[in-house]
Short mmCIF file of C-alpha atoms and ligand atoms in Angstrom, two decimals:
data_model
loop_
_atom_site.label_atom_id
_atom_site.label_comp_id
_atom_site.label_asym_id
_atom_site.label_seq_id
_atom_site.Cartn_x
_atom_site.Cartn_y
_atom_site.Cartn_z
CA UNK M 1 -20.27 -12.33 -2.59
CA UNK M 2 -19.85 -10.30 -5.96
CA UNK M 3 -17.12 -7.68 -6.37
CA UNK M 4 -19.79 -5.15 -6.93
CA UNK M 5 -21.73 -5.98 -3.77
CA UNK M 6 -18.51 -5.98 -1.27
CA UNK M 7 -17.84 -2.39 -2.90
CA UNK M 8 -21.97 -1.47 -2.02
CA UNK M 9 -21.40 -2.76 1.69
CA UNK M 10 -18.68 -0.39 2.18
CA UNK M 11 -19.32 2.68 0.48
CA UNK M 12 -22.75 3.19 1.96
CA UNK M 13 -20.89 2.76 5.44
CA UNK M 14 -18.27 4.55 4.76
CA UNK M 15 -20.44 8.17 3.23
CA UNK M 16 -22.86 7.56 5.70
CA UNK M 17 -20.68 7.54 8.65
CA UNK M 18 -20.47 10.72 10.50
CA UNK M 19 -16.82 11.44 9.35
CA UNK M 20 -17.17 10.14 5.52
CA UNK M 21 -14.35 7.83 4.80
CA UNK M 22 -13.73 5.05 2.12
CA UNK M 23 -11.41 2.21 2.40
CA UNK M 24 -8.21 2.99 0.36
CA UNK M 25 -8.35 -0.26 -1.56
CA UNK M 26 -11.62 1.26 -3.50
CA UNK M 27 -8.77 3.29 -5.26
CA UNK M 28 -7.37 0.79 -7.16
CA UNK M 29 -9.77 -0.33 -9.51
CA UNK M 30 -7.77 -0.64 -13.44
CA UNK M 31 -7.53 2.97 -13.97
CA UNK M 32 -6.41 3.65 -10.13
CA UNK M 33 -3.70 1.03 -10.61
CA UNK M 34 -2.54 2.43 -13.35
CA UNK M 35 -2.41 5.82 -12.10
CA UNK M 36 -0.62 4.52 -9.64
CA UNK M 37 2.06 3.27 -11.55
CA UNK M 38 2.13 6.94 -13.06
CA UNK M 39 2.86 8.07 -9.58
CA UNK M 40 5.80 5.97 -8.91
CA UNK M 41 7.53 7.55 -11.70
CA UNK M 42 6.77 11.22 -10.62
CA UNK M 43 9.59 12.69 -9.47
CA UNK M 44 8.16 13.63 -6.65
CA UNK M 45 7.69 10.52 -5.30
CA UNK M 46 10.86 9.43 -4.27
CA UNK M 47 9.14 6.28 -2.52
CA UNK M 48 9.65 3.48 -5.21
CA UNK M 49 12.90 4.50 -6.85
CA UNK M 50 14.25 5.04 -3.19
CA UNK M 51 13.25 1.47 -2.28
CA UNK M 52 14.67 -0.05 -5.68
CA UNK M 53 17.81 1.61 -5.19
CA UNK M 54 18.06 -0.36 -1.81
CA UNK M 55 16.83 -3.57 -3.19
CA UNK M 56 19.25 -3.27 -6.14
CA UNK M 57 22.46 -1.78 -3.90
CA UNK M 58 21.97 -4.74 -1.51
CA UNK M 59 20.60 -7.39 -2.84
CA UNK M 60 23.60 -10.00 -2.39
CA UNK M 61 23.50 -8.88 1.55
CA UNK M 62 19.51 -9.27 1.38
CA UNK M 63 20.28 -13.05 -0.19
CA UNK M 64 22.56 -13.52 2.71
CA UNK M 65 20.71 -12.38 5.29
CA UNK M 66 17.81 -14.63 4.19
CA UNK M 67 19.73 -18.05 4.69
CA UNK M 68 19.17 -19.58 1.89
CA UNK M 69 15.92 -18.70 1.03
CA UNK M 70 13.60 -21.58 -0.57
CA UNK M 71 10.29 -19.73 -1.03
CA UNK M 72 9.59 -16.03 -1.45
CA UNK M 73 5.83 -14.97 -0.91
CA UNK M 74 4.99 -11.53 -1.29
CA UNK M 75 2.15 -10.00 0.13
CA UNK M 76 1.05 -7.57 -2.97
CA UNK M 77 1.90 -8.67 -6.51
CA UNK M 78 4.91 -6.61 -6.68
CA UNK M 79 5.78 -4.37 -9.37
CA UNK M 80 8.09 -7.23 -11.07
CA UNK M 81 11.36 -5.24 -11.20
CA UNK M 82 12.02 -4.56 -7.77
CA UNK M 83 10.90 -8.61 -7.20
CA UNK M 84 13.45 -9.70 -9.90
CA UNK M 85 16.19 -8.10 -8.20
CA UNK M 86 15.54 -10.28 -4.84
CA UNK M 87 14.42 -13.29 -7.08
CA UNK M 88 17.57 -12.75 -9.14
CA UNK M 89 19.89 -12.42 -5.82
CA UNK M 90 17.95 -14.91 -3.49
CA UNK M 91 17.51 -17.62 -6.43
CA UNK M 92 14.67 -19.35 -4.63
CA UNK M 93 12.65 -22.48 -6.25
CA UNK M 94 9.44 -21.08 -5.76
CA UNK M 95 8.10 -17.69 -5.68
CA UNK M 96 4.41 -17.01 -4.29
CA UNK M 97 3.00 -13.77 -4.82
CA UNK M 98 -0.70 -12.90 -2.66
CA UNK M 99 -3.00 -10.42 -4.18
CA UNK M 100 -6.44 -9.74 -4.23
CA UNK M 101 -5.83 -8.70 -7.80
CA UNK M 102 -6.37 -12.25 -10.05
CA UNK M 103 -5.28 -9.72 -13.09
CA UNK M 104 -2.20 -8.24 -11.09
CA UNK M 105 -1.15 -11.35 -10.30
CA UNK M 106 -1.46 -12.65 -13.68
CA UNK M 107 1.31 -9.69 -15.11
CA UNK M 108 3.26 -10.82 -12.08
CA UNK M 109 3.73 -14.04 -12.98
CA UNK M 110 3.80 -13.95 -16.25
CA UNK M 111 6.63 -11.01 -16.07
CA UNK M 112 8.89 -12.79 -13.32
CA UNK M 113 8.41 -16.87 -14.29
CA UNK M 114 11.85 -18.37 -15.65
CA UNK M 115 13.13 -21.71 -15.93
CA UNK M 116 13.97 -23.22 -12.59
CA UNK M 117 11.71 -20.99 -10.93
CA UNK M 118 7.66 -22.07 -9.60
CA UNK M 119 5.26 -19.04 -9.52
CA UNK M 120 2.31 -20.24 -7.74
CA UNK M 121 0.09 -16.90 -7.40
CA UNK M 122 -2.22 -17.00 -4.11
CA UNK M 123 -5.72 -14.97 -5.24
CA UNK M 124 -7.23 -13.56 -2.06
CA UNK M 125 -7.15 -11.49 1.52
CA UNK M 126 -3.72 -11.76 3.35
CA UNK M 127 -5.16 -12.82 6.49
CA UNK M 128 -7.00 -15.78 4.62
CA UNK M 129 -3.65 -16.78 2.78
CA UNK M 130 -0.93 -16.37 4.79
CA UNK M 131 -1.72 -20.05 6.95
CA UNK M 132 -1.29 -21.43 3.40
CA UNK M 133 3.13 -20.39 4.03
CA UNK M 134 3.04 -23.01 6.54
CA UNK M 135 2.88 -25.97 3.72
CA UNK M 136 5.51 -24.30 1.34
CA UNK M 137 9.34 -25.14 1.45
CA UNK M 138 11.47 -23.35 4.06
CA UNK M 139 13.23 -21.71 4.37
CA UNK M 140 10.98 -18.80 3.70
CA UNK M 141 11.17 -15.37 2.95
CA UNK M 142 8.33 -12.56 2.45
CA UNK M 143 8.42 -9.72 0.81
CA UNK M 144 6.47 -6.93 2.10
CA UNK M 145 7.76 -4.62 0.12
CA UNK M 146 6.06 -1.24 -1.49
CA UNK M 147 5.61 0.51 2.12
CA UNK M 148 1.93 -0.86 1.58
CA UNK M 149 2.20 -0.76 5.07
CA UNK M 150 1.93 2.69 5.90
CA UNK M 151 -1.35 2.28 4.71
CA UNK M 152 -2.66 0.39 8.04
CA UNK M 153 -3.36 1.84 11.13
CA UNK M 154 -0.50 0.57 14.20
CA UNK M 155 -2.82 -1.60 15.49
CA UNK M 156 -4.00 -2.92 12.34
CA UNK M 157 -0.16 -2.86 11.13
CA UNK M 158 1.15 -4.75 14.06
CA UNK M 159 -1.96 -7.37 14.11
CA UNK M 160 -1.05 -8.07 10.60
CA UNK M 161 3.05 -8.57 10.68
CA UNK M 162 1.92 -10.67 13.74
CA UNK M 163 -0.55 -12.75 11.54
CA UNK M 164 2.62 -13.63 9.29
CA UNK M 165 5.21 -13.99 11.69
CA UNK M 166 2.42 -16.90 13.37
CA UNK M 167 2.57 -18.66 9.87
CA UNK M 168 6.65 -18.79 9.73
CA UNK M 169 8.98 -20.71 11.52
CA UNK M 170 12.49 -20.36 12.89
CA UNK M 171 14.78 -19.95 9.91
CA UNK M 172 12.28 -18.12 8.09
CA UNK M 173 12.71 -14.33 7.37
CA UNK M 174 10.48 -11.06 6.77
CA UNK M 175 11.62 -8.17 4.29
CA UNK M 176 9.61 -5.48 5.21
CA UNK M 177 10.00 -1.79 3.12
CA UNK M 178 8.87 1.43 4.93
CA UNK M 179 8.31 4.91 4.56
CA UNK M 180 10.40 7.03 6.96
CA UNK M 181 8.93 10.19 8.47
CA UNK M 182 10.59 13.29 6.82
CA UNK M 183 10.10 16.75 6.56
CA UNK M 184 6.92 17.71 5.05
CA UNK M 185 8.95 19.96 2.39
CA UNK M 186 9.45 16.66 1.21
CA UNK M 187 5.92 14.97 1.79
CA UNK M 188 3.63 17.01 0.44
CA UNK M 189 4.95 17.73 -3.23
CA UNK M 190 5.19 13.45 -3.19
CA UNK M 191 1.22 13.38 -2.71
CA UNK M 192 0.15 16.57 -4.55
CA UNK M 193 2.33 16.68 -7.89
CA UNK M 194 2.58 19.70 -10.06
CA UNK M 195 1.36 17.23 -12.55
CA UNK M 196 -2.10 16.33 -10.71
CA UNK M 197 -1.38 12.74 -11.43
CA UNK M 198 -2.39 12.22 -7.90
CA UNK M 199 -5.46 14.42 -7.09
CA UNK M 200 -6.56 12.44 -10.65
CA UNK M 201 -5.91 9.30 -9.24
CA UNK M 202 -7.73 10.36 -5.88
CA UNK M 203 -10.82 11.74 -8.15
CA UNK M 204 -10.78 8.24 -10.26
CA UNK M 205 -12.51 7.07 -6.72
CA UNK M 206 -15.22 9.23 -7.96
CA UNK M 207 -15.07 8.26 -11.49
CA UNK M 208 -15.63 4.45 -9.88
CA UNK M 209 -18.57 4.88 -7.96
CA UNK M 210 -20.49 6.84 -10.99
CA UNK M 211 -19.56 3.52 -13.13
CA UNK M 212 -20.21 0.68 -10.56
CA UNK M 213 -22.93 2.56 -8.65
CA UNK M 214 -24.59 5.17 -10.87
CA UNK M 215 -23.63 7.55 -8.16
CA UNK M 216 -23.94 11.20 -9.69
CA UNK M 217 -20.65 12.51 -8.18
CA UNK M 218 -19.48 15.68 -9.70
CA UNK M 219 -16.19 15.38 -10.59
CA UNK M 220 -15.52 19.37 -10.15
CA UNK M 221 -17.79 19.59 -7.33
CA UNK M 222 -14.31 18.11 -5.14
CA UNK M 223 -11.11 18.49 -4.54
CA UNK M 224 -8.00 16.32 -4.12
CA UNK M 225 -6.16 17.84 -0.62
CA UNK M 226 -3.06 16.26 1.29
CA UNK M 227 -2.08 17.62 4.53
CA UNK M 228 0.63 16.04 6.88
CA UNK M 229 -0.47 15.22 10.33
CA UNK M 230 2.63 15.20 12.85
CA UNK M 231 0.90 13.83 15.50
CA UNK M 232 -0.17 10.61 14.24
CA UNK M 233 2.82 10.94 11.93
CA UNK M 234 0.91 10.51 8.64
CA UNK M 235 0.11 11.99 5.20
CA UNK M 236 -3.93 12.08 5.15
CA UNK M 237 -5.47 12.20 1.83
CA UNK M 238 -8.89 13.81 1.43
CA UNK M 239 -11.83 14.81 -1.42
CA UNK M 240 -12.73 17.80 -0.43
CA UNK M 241 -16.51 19.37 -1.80
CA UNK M 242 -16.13 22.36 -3.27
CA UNK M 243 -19.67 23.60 -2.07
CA UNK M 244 -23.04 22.19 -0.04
CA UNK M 245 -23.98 19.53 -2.71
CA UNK M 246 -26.56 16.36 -2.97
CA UNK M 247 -25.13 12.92 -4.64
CA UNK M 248 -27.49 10.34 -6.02
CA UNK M 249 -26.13 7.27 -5.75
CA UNK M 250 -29.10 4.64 -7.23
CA UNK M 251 -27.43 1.38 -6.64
CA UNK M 252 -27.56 2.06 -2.97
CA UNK M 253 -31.20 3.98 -2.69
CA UNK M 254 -29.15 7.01 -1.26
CA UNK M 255 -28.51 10.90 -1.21
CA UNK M 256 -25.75 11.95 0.47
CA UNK M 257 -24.82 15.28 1.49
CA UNK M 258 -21.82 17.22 1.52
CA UNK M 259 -21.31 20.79 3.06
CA UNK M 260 -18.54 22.88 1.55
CA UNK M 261 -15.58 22.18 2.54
CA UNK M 262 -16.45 18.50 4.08
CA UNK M 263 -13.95 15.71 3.60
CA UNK M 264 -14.46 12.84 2.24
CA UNK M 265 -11.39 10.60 3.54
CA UNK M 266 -9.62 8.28 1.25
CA UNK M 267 -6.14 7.30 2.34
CA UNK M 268 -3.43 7.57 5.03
CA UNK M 269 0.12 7.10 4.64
CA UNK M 270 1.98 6.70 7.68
CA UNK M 271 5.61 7.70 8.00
CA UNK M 272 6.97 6.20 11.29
CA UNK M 273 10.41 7.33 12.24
CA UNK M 274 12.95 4.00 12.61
CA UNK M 275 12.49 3.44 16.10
CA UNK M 276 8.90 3.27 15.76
CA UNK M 277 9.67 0.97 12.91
CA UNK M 278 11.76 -1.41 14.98
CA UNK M 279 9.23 -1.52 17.69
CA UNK M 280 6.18 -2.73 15.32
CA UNK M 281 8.85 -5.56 14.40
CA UNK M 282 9.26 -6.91 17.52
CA UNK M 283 5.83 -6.26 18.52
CA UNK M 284 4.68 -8.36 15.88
CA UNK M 285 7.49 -11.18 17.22
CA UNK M 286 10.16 -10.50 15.15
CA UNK M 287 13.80 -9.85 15.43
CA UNK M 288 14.87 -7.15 13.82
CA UNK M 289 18.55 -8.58 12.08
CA UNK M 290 19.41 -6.27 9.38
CA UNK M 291 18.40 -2.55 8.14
CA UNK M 292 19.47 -0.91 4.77
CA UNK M 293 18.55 2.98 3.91
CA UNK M 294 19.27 5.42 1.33
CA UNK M 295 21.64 8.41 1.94
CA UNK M 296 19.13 10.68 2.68
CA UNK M 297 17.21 8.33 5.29
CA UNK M 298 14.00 8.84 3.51
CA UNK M 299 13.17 4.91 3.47
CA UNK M 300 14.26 2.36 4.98
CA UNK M 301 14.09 -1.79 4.01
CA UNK M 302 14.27 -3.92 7.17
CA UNK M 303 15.09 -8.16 7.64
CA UNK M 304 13.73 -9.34 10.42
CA UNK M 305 14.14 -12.56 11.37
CA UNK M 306 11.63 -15.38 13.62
C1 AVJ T 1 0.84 2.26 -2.32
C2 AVJ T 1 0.30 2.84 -0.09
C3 AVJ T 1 2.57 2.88 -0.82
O1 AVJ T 1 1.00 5.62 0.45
O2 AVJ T 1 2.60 6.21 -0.88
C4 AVJ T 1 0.61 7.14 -3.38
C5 AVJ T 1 -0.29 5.01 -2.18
N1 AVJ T 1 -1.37 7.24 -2.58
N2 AVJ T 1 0.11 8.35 -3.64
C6 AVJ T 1 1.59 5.55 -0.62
C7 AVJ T 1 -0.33 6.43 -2.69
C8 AVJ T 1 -1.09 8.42 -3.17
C9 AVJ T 1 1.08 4.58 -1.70
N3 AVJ T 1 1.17 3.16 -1.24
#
């Protein structure tokens, strides 16, 4: 199946579905990943500096607590500074970075490979990859770093640190980095800048469907809208339509309608306080051996263990 196809499939179910929604990967075509790296340097978004401050503070316990790591994979390609500092502390022989990004993994590699160290990228879905751990040399530790996970629903989040811990063995260890649920004083400035780099990179999902699909989105007609949802403790990110409005979109023989005010739902961003946190771990079948956080508690990086 083509890129462009796999995009057609789920676009037309995601704006045709009663509540319109569109997976969050869509965002991150070359201009969404770069606006995303624009975001991690807002300083409103205390997520990535707050997790490299961790990962830089504690690296020599990290090393530690990972026995004597072997292989590091990482699920996500990593920005490569907060990877060197756990390459740099763990000193592994190989390092084994999944994406589904061939070109992310490419400035990965070519960013983080050094004498003595293997890169062997893995170009695909997690769940497809992660049997492929089994055959690499343990001990092992991944990296699932980022808070990517606050992207996945607790089912889906659970299922998938269970799909990992069922390719590791005893002796083999899981870093996993995570959003901690704050006050939304806090939240909402980190997902609605006074810069709009973030309602930009929300409207780039716009931008992307006019290119790929010929859709005839109005890029004025919507608006970028975060809102914090205590209950399900998440951030929910929405494109909002400015007024009752067709789209064309050709590619998929479509008109789709928006009334004012409709959302369109792109991302959610769950914030789990720690205990919630712990319980996914051992959920998923992990022990939960050793937790680092910043001073503020906004994040927290956790090593749990088979
Ligand atoms: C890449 C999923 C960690 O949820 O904070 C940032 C994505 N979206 N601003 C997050 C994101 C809008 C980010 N993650």
């Amino acid at each position: 199946m083509t890129v462009t196809s796999s995009i057609a499939a789920d676009v037309r179910a995601g704006l045709t579905a009663s509540r319109k929604a569109l997976p969050c990967h869509l965002l991150y075509d070359q201009e969404g990943s770069r606006l995303f790296e624009a975001i991690t340097e807002l300083p409103e978004y205390y997520l990535t500096r707050t997790e490299l401050a961790i990962l830089e503070e504690h690296a020599g316990d990290i090393a530690v607590a990972a026995g004597g790591a072997r292989t590091v994979a990482e699920l996500g390609a990593g920005t490569a500074v907060k990877t060197r500092t756990i390459l740099d502390a763990v000193a592994p022989e190989l390092y084994v970075p999944i994406d589904v990004s061939a070109s992310a993994l490419e400035v990965a590699s070519a960013q983080l490979a050094r004498p003595g160290l293997e890169v062997r990228p893995l170009v695909g879905r997690y769940q497809e990859l992660l049997p492929e751990l089994r055959a690499l040399p343990g001990p092992r530790l991944l990296l699932f770093i980022g808070s990517s996970i606050g992207n996945y629903d607790p089912p889906a989040a659970v299922e998938l640190l269970a799909a990992a811990r069922r390719c590791l063995v005893a002796g083999d260890s899981l870093l996993l980095g995570a959003d901690l649920r704050k006050s939304e004083d806090v939240l909402l400035p980190a997902y609605d800048d006074a810069a709009g780099v973030t309602a930009r990179f929300t409207r780039n999902l716009l931008v992307r469907l006019n290119r790929e699909l010929g859709a005839r989105f109005d890029l004025d007609g919507f608006r970028h809208l975060a809102i914090w949802n205590p209950e399900r403790s998440r951030m929910e990110i929405y494109l909002e339509s400015l007024r009752d409005q067709e789209v064309a979109i050709p590619a998929l023989g479509l008109v789709v309608r928006f009334a004012r005010g409709e959302r369109l739902h792109t991302e959610n961003s769950y914030k789990l306080p720690l205990a919630a946190q712990l319980r996914f771990l051992r959920d998923a079948g992990f022990t939960p051996a050793a937790l680092w956080r910043d001073r503020r508690e906004h994040y927290a990086v956790h090593l749990a263990r088979v």
